[in-house]
Tab-separated table of C-alpha atoms in Angstrom:
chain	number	residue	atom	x	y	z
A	832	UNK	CA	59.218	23.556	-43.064
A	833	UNK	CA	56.597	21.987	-44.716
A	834	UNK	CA	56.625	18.460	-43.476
A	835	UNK	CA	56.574	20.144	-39.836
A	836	UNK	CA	53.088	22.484	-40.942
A	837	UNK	CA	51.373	19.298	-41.873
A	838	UNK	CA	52.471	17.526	-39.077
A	839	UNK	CA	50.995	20.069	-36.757
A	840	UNK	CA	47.641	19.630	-38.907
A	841	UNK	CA	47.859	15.975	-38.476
A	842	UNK	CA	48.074	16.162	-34.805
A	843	UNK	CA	45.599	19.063	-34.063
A	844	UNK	CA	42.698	18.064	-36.509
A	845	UNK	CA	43.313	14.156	-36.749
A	846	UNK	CA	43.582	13.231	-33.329
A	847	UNK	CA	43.153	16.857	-31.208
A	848	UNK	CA	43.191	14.524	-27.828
A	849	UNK	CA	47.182	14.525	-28.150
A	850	UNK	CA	47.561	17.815	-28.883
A	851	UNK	CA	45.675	19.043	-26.356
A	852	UNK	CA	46.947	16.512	-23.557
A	853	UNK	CA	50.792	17.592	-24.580
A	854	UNK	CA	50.028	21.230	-24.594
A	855	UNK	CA	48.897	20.979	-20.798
A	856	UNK	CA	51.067	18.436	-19.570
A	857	UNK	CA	53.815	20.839	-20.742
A	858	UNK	CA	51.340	24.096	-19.117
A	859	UNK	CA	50.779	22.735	-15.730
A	860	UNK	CA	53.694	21.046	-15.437
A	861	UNK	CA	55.613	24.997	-16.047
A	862	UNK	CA	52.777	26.573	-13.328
A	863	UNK	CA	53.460	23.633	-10.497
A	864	UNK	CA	57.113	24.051	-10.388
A	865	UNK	CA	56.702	27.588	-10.515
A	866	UNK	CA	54.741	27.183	-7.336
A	867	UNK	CA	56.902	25.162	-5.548
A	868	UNK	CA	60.217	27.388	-6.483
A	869	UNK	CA	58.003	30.400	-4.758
A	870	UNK	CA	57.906	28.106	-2.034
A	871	UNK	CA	61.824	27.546	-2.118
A	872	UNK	CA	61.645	23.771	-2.538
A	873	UNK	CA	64.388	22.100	-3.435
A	874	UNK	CA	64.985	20.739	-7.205
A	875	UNK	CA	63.649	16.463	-6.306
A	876	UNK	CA	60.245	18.820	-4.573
A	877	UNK	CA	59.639	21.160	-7.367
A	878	UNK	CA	59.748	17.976	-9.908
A	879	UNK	CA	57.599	16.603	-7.604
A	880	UNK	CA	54.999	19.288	-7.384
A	881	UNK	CA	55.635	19.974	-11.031
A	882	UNK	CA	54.630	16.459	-12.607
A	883	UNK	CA	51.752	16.041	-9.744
A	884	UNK	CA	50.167	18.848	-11.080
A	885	UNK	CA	50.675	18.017	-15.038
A	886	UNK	CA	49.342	14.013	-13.899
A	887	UNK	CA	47.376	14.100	-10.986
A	888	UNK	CA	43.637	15.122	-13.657
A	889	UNK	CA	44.786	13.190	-15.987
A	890	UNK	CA	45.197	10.109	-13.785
A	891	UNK	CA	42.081	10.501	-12.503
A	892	UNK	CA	40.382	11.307	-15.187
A	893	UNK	CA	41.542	7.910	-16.762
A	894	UNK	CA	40.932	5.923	-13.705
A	895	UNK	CA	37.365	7.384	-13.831
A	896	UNK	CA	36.903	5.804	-17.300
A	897	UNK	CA	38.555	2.588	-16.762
A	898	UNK	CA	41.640	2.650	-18.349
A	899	UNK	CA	45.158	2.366	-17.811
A	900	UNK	CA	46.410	6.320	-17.160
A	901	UNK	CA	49.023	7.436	-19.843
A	902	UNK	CA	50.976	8.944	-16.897
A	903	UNK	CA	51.678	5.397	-16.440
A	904	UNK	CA	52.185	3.409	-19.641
A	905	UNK	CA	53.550	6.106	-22.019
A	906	UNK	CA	56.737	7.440	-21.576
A	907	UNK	CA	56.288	11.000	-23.378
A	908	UNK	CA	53.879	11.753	-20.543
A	909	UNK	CA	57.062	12.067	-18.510
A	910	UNK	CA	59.242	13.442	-20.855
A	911	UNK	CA	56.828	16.372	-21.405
A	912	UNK	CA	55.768	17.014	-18.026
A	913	UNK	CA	59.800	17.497	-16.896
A	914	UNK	CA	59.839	19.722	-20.241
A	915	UNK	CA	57.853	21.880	-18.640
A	916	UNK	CA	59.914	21.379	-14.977
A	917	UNK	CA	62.630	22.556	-16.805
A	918	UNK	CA	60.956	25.517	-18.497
A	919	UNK	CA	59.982	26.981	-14.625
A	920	UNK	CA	63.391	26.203	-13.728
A	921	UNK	CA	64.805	28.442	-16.695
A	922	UNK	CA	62.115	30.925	-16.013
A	923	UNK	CA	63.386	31.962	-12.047
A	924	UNK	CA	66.470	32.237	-13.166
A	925	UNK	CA	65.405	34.395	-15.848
A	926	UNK	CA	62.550	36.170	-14.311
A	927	UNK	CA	62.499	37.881	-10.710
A	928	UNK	CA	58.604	36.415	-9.625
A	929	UNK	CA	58.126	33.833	-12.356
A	930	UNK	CA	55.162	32.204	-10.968
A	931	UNK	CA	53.043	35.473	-11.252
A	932	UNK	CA	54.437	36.769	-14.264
A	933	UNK	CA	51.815	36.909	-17.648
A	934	UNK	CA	54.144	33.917	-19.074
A	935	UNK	CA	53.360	31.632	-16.719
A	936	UNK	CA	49.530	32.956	-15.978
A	937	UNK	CA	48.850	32.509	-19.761
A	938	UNK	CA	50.182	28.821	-19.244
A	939	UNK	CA	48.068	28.321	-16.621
A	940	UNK	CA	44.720	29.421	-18.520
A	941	UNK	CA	46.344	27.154	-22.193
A	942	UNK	CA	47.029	24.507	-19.445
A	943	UNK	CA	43.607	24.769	-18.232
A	944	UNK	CA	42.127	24.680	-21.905
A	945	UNK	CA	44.285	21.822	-22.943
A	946	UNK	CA	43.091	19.501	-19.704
A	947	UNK	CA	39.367	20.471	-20.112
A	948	UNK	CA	39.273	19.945	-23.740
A	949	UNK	CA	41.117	16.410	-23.345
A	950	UNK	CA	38.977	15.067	-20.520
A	951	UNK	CA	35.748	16.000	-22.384
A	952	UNK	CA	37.093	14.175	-25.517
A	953	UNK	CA	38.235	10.672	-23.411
A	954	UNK	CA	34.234	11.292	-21.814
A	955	UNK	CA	32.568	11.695	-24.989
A	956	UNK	CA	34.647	8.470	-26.273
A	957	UNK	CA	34.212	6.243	-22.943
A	958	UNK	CA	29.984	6.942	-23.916
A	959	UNK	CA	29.309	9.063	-20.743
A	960	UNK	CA	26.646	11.163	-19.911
A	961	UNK	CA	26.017	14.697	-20.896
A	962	UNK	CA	27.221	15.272	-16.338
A	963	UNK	CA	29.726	12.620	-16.897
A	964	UNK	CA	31.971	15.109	-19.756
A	965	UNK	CA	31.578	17.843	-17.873
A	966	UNK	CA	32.489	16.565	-14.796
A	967	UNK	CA	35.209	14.212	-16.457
A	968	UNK	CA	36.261	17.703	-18.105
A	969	UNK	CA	36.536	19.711	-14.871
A	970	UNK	CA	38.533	17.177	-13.228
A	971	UNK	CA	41.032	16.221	-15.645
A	972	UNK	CA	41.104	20.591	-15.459
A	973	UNK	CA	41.091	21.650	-11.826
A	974	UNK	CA	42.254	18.020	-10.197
A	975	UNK	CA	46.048	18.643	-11.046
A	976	UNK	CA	45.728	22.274	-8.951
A	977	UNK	CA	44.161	21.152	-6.193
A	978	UNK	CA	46.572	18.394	-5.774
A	979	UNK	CA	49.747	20.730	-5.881
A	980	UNK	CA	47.989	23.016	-3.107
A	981	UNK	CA	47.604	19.946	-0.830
A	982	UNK	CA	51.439	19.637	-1.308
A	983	UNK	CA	52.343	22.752	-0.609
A	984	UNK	CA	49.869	22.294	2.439
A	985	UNK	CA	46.952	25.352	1.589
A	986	UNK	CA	43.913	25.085	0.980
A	987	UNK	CA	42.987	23.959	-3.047
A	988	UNK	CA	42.085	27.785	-4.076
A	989	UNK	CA	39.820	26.120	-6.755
A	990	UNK	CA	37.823	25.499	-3.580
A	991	UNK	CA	37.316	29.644	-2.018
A	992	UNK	CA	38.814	31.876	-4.934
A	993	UNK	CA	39.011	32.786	-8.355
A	994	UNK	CA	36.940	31.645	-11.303
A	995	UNK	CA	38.677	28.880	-12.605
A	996	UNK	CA	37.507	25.177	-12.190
A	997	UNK	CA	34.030	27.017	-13.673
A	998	UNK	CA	35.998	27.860	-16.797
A	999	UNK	CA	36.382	24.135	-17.383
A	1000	UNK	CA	33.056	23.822	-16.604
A	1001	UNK	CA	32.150	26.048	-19.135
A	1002	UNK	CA	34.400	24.440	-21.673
A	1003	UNK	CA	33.027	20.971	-20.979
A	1004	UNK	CA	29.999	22.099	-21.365
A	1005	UNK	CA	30.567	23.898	-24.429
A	1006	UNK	CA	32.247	20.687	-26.278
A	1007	UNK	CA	28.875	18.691	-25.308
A	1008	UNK	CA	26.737	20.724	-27.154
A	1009	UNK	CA	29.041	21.608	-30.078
A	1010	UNK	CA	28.809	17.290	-30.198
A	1011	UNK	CA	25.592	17.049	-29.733
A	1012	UNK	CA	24.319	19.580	-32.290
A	1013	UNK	CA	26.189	16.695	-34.708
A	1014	UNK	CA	29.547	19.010	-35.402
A	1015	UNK	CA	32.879	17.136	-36.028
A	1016	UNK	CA	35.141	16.065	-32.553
A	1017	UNK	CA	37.493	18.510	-33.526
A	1018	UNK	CA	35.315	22.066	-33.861
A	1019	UNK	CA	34.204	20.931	-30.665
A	1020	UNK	CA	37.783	21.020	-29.024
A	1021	UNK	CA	38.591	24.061	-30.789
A	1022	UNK	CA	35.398	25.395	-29.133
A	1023	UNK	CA	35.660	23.913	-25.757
A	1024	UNK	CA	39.356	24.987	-25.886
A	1025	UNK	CA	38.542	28.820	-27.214
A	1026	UNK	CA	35.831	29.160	-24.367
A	1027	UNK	CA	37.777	27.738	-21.534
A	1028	UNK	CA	41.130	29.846	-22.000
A	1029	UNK	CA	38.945	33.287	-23.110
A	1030	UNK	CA	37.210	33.211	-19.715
A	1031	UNK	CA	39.863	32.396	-17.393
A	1032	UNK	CA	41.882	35.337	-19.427
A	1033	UNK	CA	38.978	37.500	-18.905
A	1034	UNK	CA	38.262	36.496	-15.013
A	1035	UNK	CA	42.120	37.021	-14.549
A	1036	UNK	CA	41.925	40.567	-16.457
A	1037	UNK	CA	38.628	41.997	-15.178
A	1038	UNK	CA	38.903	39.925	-11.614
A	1039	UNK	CA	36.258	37.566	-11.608
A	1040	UNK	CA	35.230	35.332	-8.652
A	1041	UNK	CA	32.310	33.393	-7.760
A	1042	UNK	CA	30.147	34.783	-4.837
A	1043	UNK	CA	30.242	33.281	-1.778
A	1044	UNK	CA	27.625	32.624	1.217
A	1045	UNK	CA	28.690	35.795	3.296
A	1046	UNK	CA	28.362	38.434	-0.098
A	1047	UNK	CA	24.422	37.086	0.152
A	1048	UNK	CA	23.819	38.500	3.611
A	1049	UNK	CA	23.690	42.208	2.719
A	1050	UNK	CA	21.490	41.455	0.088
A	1051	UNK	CA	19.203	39.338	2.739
A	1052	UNK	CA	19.727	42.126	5.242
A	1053	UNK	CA	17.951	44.857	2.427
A	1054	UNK	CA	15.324	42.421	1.737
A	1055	UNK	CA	14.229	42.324	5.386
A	1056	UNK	CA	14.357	45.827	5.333
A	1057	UNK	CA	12.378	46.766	2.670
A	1058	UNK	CA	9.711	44.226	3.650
């Protein structure tokens, strides 16, 4: 037991990018497939769905910083994105509604943590700006979402509901001032992580949502009145 605790140190405080990139490959891998078995896609489309969504940030996110993405030259990328295929698979056969049960909207919001956190740590390494992590951050977040909605042809929800790509950016922001206040690279993950996955919880729990151009007209409408 105790070679496996300190290996679990090693990972999470020596190099927290690989912990946090397994932990949502594995996440948003679980929440894809879970979509596309709502959408009674067949096993090749729910892989599909499943890995685009664990990949599709993290590719980007690379390709941003000018690298090769690990999707592509690291074979546990794959193995733990179909890990988590596998896991939604087990879970409707399990589970009645597995896609909005609390397992796999807890994944989401860890899966959400885990991207955010990595993409602000490749940032911070490639020497972007302060926009560049959070940005960087938010996509390597939200980008794997959006790209499963296109597939399952709707609208990216990131895009008209919910508060959830401003979680990440939240997060990101968080681990850029953790850094720049001179703390180490890994209380700033822990941070980042902590912030991102307690507000998506908490916009999930209490309903959050950003406000959107029609909500302002009432409040317009009163001002003209009482002028």
């Amino acid at each position: 037991m105790e070679p496996v605790v300190q290996l679990l140190e090693t990972v999470l405080f020596a190099d927290p990018f690989v912990a946090m990139n397994a932990i949502g490959l594995v996440a948003f891998a679980l929440v894809g497939a879970s979509k596309a078995i709502r959408e009674s896609f067949d096993l090749f489309g729910i892989a599909v769905v499943g890995l685009a969504t664990a990949f599709a940030g993290g590719v980007t996110r690379d390709l941003l910083v000018n690298r090769v993405p690990l999707a592509l030259s690291d074979p546990n990328e794959i193995a733990l994105g179909l890990l988590g295929v596998g896991l939604a698979i087990g879970l409707s056969i399990a589970l009645e509604s597995p896609d909005d049960h609390p397992i796999t909207l807890v994944s989401d919001a860890v899966g959400l943590a885990a991207f955010a956190t990595a993409g602000a740590i490749v940032a911070t390494e490639a020497g972007v700006s302060s926009f560049g992590v959070v940005a960087i951050a938010t996509i390597n977040a939200a980008g794997g979402g959006a790209i499963a909605d296109v597939l399952l042809d709707r609208t990216p929800f990131i895009l008209f509901e919910d508060f959830y790509a401003s979680c990440a950016v939240l997060g990101g922001t968080t681990y850029w001032l953790v850094v720049a206040v001179g703390a180490s690279g890994s209380a700033a993950a822990a941070t980042c992580a902590a912030v991102t996955v307690g507000t998506r919880l908490a916009a999930v729990t209490y309903g959050w949502t950003l406000p959107t151009a029609q909500t302002l007209r009432p409040a317009r409408e009163k001002f003209g009145r009482d002028r």
